Short mmCIF file of C-alpha atoms in Angstrom, two decimals:
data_model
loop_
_atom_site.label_atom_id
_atom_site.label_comp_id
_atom_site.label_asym_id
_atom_site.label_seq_id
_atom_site.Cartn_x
_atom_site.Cartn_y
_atom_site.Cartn_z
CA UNK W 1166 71.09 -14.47 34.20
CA UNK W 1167 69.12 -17.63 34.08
CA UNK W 1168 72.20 -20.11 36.14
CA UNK W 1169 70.37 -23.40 35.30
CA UNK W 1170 70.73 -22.87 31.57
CA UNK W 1171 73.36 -24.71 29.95
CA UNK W 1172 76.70 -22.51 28.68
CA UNK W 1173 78.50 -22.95 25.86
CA UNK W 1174 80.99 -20.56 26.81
CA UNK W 1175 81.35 -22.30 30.15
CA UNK W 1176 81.69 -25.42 28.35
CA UNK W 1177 84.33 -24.32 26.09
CA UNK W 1178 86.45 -22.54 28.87
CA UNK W 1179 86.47 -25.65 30.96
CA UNK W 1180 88.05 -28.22 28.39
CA UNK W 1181 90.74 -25.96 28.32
CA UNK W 1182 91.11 -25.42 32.07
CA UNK W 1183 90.58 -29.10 32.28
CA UNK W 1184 93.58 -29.31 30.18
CA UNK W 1185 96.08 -26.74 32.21
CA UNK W 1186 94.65 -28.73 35.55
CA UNK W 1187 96.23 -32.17 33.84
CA UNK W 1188 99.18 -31.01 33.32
CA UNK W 1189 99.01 -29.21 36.61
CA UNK W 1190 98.98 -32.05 38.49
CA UNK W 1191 100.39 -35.77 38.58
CA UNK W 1192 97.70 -37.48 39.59
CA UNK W 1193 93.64 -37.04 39.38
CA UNK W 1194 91.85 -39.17 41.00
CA UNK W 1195 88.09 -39.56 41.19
CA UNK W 1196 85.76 -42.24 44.03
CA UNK W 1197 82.95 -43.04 43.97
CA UNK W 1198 80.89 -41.16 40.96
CA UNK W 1199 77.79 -43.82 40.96
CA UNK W 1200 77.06 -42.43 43.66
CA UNK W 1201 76.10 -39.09 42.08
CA UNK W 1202 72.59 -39.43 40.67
CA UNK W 1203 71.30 -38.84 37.60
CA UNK W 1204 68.14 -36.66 36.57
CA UNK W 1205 67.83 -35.61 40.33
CA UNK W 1206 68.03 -32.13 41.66
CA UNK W 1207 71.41 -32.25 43.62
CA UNK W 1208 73.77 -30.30 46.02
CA UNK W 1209 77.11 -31.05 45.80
CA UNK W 1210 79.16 -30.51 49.36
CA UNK W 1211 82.46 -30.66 49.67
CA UNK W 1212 84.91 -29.74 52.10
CA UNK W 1213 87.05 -26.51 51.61
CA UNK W 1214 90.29 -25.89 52.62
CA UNK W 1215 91.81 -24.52 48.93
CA UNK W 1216 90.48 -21.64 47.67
CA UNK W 1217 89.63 -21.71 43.80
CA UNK W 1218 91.19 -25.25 43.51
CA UNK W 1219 88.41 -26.92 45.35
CA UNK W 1220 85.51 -25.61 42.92
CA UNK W 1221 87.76 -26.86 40.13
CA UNK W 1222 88.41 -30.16 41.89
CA UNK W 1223 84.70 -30.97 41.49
CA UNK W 1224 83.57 -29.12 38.30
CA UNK W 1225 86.41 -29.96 35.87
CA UNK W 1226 85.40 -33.55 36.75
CA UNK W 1227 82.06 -33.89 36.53
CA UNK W 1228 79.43 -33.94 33.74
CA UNK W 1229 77.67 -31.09 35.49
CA UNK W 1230 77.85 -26.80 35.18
CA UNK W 1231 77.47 -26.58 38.71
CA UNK W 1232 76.14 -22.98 40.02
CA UNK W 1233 78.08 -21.99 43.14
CA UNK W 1234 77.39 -19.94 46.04
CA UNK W 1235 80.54 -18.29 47.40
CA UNK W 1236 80.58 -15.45 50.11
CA UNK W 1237 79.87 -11.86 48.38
CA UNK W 1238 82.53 -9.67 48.81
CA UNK W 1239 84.62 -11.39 46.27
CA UNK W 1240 81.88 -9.68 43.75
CA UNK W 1241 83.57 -6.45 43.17
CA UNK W 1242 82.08 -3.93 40.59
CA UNK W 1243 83.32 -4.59 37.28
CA UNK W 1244 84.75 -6.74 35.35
CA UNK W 1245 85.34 -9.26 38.42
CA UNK W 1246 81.19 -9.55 39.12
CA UNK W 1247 80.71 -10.39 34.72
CA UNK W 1248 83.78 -12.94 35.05
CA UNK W 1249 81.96 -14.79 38.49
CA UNK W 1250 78.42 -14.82 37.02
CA UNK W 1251 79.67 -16.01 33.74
CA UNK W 1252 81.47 -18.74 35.69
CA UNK W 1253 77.60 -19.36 37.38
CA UNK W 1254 78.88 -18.15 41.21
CA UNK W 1255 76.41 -16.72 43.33
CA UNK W 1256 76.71 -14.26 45.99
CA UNK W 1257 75.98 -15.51 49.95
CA UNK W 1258 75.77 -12.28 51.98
CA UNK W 1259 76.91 -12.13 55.57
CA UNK W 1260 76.41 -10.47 58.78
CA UNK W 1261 79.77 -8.71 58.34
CA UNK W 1262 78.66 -7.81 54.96
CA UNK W 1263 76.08 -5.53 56.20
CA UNK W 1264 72.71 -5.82 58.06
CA UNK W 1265 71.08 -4.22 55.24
CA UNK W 1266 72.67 -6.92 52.48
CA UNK W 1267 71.07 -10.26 54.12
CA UNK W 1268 67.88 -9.12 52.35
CA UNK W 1269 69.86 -9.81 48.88
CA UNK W 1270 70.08 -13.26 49.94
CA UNK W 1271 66.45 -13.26 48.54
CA UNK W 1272 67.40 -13.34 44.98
CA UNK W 1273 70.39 -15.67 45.18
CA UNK W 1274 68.17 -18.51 47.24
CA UNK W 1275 65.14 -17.72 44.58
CA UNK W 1276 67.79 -18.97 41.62
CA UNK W 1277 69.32 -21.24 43.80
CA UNK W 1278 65.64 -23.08 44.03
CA UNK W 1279 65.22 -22.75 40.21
CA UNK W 1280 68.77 -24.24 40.12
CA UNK W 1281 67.82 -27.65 41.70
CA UNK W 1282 63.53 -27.31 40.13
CA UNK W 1283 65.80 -27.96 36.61
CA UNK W 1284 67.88 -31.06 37.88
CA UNK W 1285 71.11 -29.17 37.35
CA UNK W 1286 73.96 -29.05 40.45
CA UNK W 1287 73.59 -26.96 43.28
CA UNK W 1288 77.37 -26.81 44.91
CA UNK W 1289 77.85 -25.19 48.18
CA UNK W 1290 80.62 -25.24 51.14
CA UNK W 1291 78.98 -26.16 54.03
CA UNK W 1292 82.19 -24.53 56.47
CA UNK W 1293 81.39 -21.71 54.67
CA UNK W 1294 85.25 -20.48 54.89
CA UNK W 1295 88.60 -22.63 53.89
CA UNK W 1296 91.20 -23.85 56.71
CA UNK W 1297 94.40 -24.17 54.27
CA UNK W 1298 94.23 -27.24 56.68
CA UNK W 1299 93.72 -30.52 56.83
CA UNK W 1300 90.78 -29.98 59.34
CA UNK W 1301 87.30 -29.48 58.99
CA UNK W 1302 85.70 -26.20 60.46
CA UNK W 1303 82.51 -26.60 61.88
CA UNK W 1304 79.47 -26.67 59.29
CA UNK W 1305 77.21 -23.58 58.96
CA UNK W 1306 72.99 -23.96 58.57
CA UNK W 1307 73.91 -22.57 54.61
CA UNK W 1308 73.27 -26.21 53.15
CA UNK W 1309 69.82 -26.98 55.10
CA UNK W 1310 68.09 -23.70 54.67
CA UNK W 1311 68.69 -24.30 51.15
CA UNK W 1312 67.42 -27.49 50.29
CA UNK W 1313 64.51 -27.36 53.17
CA UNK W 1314 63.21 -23.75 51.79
CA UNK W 1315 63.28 -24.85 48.22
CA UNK W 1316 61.51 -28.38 48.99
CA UNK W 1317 59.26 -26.12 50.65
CA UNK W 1318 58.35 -24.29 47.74
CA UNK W 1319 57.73 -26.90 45.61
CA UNK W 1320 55.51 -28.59 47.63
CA UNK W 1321 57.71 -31.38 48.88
CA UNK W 1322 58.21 -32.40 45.43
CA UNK W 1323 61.74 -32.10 44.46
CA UNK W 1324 63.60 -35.27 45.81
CA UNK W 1325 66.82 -33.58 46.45
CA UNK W 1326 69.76 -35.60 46.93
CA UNK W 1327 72.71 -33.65 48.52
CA UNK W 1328 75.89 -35.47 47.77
CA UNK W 1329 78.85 -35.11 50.65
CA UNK W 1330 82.34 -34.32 48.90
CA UNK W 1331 86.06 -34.98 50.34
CA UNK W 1332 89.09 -33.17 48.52
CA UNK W 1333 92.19 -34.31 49.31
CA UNK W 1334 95.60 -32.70 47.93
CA UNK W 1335 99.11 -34.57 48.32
CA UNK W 1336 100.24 -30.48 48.65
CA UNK W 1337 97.87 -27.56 48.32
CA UNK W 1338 100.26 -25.28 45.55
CA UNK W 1339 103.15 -27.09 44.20
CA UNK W 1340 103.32 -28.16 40.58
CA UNK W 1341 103.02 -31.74 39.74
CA UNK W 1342 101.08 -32.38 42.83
CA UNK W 1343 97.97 -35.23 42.94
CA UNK W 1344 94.51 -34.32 43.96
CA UNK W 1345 91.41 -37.22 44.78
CA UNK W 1346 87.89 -36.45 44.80
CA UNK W 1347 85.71 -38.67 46.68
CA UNK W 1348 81.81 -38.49 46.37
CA UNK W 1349 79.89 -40.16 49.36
CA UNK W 1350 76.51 -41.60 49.33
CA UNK W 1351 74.07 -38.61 49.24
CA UNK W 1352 71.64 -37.82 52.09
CA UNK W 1353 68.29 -37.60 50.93
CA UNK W 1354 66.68 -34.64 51.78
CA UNK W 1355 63.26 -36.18 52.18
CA UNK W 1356 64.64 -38.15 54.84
CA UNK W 1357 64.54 -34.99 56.88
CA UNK W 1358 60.90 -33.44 55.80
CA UNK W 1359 58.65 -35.01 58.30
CA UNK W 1360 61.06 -33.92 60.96
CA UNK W 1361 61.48 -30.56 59.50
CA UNK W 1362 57.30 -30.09 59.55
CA UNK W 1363 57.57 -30.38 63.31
CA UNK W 1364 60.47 -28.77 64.05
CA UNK W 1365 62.61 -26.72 61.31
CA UNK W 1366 65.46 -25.09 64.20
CA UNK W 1367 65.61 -28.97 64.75
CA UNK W 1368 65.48 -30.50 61.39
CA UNK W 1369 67.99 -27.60 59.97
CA UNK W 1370 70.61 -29.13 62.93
CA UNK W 1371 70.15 -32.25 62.36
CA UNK W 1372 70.72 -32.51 58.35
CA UNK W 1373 74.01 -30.36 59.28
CA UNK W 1374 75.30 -32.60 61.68
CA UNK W 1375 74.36 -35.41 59.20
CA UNK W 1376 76.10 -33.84 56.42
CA UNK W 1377 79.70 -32.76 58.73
CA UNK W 1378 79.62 -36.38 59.90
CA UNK W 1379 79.28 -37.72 55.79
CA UNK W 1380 82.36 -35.58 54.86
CA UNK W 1381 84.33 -36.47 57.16
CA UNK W 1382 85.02 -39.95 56.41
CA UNK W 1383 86.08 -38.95 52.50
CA UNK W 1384 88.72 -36.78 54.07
CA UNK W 1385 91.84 -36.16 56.12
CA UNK W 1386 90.51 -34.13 59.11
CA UNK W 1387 93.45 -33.53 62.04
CA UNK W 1388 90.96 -32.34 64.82
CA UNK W 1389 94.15 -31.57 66.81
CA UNK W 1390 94.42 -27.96 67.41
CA UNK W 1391 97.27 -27.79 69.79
CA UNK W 1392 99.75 -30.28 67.64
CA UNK W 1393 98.26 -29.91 64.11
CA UNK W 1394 101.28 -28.90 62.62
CA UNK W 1395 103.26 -32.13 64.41
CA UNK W 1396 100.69 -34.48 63.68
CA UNK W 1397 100.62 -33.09 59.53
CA UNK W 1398 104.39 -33.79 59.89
CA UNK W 1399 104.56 -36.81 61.82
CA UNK W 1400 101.57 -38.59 58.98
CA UNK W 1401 104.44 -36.98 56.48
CA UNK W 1402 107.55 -38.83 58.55
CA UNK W 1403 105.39 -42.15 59.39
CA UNK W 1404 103.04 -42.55 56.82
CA UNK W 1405 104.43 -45.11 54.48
CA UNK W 1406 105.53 -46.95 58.08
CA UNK W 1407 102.38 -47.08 58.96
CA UNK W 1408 100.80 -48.11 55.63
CA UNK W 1409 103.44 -50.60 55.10
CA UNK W 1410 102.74 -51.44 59.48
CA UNK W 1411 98.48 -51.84 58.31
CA UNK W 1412 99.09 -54.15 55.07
CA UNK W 1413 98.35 -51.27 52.35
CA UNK W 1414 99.91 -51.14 49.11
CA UNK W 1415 101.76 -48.17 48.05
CA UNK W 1416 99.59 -46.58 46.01
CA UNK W 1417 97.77 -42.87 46.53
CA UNK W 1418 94.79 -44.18 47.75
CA UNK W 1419 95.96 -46.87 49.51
CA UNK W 1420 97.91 -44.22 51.47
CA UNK W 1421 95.17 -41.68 51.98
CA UNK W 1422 93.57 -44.16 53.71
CA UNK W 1423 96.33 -45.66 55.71
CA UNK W 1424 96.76 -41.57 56.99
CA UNK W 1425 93.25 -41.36 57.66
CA UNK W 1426 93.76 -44.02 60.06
CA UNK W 1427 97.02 -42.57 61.69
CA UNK W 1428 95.61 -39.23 62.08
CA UNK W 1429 92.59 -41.01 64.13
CA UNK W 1430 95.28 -42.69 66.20
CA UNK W 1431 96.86 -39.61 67.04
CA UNK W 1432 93.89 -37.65 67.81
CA UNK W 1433 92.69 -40.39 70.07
CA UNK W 1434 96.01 -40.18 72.05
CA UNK W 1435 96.20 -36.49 72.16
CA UNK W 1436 93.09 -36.41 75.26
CA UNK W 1437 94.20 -39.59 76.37
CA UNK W 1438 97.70 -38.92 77.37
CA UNK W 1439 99.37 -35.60 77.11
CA UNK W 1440 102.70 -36.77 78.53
CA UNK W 1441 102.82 -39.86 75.80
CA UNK W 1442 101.52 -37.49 72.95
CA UNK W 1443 104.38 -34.34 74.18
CA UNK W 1444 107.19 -36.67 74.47
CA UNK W 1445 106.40 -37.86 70.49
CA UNK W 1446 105.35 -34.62 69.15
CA UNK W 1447 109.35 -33.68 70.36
CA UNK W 1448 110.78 -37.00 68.93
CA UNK W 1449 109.32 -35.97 65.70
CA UNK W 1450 110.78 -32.07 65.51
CA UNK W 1451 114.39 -33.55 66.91
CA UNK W 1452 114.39 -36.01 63.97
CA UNK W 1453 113.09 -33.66 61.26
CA UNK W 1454 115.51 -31.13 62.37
CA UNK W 1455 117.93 -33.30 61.93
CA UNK W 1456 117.07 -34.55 58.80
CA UNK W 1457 116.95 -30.82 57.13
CA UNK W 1458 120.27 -30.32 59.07
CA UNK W 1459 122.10 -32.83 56.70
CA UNK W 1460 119.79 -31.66 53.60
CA UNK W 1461 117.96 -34.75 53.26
CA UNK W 1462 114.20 -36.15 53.40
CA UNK W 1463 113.12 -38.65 55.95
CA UNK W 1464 112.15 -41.41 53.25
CA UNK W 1465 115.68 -41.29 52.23
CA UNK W 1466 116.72 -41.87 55.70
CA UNK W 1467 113.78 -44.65 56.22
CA UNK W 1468 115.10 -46.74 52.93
CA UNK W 1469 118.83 -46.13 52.53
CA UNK W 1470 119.12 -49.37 50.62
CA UNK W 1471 120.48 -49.86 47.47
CA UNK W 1472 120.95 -46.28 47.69
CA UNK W 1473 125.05 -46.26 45.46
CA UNK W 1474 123.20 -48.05 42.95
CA UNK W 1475 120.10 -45.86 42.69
CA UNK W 1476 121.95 -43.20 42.38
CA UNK W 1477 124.51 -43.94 39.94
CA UNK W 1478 121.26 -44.81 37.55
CA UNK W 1479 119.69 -41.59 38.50
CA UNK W 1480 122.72 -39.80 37.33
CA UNK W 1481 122.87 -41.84 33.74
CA UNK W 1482 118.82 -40.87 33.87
CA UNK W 1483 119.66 -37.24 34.23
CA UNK W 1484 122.36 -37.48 31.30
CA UNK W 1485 120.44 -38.91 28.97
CA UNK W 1486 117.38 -37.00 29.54
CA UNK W 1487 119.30 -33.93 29.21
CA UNK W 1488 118.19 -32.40 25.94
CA UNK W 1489 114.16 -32.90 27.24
CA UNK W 1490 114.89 -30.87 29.84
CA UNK W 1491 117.00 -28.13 28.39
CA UNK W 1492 113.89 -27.26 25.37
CA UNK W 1493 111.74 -27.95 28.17
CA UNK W 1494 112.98 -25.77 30.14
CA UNK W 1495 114.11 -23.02 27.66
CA UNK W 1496 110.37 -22.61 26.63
CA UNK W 1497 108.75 -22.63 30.22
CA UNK W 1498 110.96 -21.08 32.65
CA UNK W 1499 110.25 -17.73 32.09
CA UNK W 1500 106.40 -17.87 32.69
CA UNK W 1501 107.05 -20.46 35.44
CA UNK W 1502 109.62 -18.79 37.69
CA UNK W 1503 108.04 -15.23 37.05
CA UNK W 1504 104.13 -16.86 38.25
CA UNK W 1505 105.98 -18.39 41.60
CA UNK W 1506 107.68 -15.40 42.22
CA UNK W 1507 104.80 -13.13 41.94
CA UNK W 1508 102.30 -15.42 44.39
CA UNK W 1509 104.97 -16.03 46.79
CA UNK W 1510 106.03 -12.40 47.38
CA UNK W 1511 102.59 -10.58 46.67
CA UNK W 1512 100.03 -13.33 47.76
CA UNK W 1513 100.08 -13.20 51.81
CA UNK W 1514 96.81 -16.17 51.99
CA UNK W 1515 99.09 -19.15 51.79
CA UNK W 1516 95.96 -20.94 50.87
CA UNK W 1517 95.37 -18.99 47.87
CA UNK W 1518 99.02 -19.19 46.57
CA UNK W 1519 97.17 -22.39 44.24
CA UNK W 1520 94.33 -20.33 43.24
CA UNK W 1521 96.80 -17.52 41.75
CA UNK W 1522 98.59 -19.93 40.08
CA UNK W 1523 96.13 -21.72 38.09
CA UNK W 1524 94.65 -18.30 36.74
CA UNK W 1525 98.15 -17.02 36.15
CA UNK W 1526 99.06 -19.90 34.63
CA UNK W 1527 96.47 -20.47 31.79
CA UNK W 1528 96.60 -16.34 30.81
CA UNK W 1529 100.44 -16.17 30.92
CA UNK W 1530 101.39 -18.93 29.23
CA UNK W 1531 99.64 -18.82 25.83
CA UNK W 1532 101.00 -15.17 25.85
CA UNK W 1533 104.18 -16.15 26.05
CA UNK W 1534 104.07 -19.36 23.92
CA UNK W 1535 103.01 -17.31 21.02
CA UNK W 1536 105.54 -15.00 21.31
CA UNK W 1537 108.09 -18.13 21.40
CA UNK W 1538 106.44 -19.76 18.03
CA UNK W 1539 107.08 -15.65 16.76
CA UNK W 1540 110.51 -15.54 17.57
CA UNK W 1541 111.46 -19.31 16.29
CA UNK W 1542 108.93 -18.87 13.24
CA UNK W 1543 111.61 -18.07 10.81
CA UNK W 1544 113.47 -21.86 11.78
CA UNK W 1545 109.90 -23.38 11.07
CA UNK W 1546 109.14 -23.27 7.37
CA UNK W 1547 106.18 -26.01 7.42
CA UNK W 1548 102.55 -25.10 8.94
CA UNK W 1549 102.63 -28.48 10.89
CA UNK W 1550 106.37 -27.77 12.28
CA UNK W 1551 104.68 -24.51 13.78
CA UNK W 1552 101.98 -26.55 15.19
CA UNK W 1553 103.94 -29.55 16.76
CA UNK W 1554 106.45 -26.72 18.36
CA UNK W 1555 103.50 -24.59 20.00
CA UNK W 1556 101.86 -28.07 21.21
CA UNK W 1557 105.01 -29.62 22.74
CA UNK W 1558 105.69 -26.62 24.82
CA UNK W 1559 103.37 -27.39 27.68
CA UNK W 1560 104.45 -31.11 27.74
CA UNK W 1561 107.85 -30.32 27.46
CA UNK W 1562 107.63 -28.01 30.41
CA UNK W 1563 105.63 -30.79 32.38
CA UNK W 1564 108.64 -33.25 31.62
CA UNK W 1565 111.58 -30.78 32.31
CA UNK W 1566 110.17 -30.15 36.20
CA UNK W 1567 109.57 -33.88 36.62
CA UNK W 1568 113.29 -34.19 35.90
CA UNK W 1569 114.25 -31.61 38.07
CA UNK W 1570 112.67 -33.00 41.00
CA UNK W 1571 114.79 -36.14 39.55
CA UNK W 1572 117.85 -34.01 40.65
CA UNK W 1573 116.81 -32.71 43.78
CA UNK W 1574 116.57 -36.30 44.74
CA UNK W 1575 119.79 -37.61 42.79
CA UNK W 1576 121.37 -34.69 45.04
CA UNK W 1577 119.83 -36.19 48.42
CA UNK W 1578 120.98 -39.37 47.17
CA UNK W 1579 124.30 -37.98 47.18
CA UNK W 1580 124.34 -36.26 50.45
CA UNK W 1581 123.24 -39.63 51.84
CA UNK W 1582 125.53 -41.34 50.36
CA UNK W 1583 128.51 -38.78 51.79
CA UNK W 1584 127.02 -39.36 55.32
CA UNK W 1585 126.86 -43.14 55.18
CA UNK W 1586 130.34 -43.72 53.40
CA UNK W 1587 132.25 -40.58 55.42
CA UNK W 1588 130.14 -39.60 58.68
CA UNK W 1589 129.44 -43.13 59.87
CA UNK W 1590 128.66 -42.05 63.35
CA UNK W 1591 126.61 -39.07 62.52
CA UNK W 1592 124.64 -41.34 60.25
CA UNK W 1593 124.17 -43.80 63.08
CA UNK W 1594 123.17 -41.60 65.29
CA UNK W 1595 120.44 -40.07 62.67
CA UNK W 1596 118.77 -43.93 61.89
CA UNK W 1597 119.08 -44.23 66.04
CA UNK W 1598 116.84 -41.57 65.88
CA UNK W 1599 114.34 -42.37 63.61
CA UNK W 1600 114.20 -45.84 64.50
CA UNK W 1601 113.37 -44.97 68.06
CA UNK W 1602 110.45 -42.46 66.96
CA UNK W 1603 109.01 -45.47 64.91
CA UNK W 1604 109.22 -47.98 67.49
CA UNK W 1605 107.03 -45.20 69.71
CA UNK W 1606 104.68 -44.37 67.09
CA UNK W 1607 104.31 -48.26 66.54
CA UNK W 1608 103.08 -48.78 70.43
CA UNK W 1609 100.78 -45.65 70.14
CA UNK W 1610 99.04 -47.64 66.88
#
């Protein structure tokens, strides 16, 4: 298979995965895409930490058919090995795959060099694993040997530009979610030649290091091993706070950056001083236990205001929009509830619980949209009635979660309002709480 050839299979599969990732997710946002060049050989780099939804991060949006390198024991005989070569992955052998496979790794660097010799896009984690974290692992030599063995080929003559990549999800599965790609400046491989003729052990080093420290900046990376899980919560607790505490808007990106810069904060403090960082880590679990003791969410606790009148319009909202969500819901919820059941209970890799989903999803539903315009095809006499039923369906479904998540947080609306107006003390005692956790995080920052 010749990778560097353009598809028009590929091309045709991806507008419509394009379209199940839109309604997939809320938001989809893409930085900084001048800095991708044009009619240059180029290796794209991002940072893994979600399975399949990180590839499709970057090549549902992006001009390019980008060939990828993944590790090979995904490649099972079959049916699985046509579906990943079709989709232009490569197999990357390891040590654990076998002494005797690393040869193998021959062939796949040969088309790998033919990839970027034809301008097209290279794309290749450099952690060589995902973290279902937010937290780099440490880069592997993958990306150098790459770029450095096919410059050597042609003679120097290639001018690759390898272009660092930061994902970042607002949640790794859950429908509705927001994801933002941000493309760096790329590191130019001929920047790194001279010092590769002297020294390649060197050189190789060197471009890694170069490339781990150009990621990291277009991501969230908690270094904290010890108190990852606090620090994800406290950034989840503190984060508007803190954006609000830093002069940022409220806006997605306004607030990945605002994190960025709280999760620094806190991993400077952890080294710094345990005692400080133990007694807030404890702060934060007291008040989120708490929190899910009266079934509520800690912005609901951090802006209570206004909170009779917001919900008495979210429950006119809800009545109104009633009917949406009943056909939305009527026409979805079967191949909805039966894909989150399946991935919860039979997918143990929390980080591939996304990755299910999205092939689940665009295989399941057609099926079962068809069989919805069969059984409602009598009550549809016109062609175009047929047509503007089956089309509505995945919009409909789209707007019938989006007002369910309406009444999970009419219903924490209520709850609040129940603790405020009839558990005045145990309500006190909760914004104590927080209030004191701020005022430490504030010091800290």
């Amino acid at each position: 298979m010749k990778y560097e050839k353009w598809s028009l299979g590929y091309w045709l599969l991806k507008q419509y995965v394009r379209f199940v990732d839109w309604i997939i997710h809320k938001k989809i946002i893409l930085n900084g895409t001048e800095n991708i060049p044009r009619n240059k050989p180029i290796l794209i780099a991002p940072n893994h930490q979600n399975a399949l939804s990180d590839p499709m991060a970057i090549l549902l949006h992006t001009r390019f058919q980008p060939v990828w390198l993944a590790r090979a024991d995904i490649f099972k005989p079959g049916i699985i090995t046509l579906a990943l070569r079709f989709l232009k992955i490569m197999p990357v052998y390891r040590m654990r795959d076998g002494k005797d496979q690393l040869a193998k790794n021959e062939k796949t660097f040969a088309d790998s060099i033919k990839v970027l010799e034809n301008n097209c896009a290279l794309a290749l984690f450099p952690e060589a694993a995902h973290s279902a974290k937010r937290q780099m692992l440490s880069h592997k030599k993958a990306v150098p040997r790459i770029v450095f063995q096919a410059e050597e080929k042609a003679e120097n003559n290639l001018d690759i530009h390898i272009v660092p990549t930061g994902i970042y999800y607002s949640s790794y599965w859950k429908f509705n979610r927001s994801v933002m790609v941000n493309f760096g400046k790329p590191l130019l491989v001929n920047d790194f030649l001279e010092a590769y003729n002297e020294n390649p052990s060197a050189a190789t080093l060197t471009l890694r290091d170069a490339l781990e420290k150009a990621i990291e900046p277009l991501t969230i990376n908690i270094k904290s091993k010890e108190n990852y899980e606090i620090f994800e919560l406290i950034r989840a607790i503190y984060g508007k706070a803190f954006a609000r505490k830093t002069g940022q808007q409220n806006g997605f990106v306004q607030r990945f950056k605002s994190d960025q810069q709280l999760v620094k904060k806190l991993d400077e403090l952890e080294p710094n001083n345990k005692e400080k960082t133990e007694k807030i880590c404890n702060a934060a679990k007291r008040f989120d236990a708490q929190v899910r003791k009266y079934g509520l969410r800690s912005w609901l606790v951090e802006n209570p205001e206004n909170n009779f009148w917001k919900l008495g319009f979210n429950k006119l909202l809800l009545l109104i929009t009633l009917p949406v969500f009943a056909y939305g819901f009527l026409f979805n919820a079967i191949p909805f509830i039966a894909i989150d059941t399946i991935v919860r209970k039979k997918i143990k890799d929390f980080a591939f619980w996304s990755s299910f989903s999205l092939v689940l999803g665009f295989t399941l539903f057609p099926i079962v949209y068809l069989l919805e315009l069969w059984a409602v095809a009598a009550w549809l006499p016109l062609w175009w009635h047929k047509l503007l039923f089956i089309v509505s369906l995945p919009f409909a479904g789209k707007l019938a979660f989006r007002w369910y998540i309406l009444l999970l947080k009419t219903i924490g609306r209520g709850r609040l309002f129940i603790l405020k107006a009839f558990r005045k003390q145990q309500w006190q005692s909760l914004k104590n709480q927080q209030e004191k956790l701020f005022d430490e995080l504030d010091k800290i920052v």
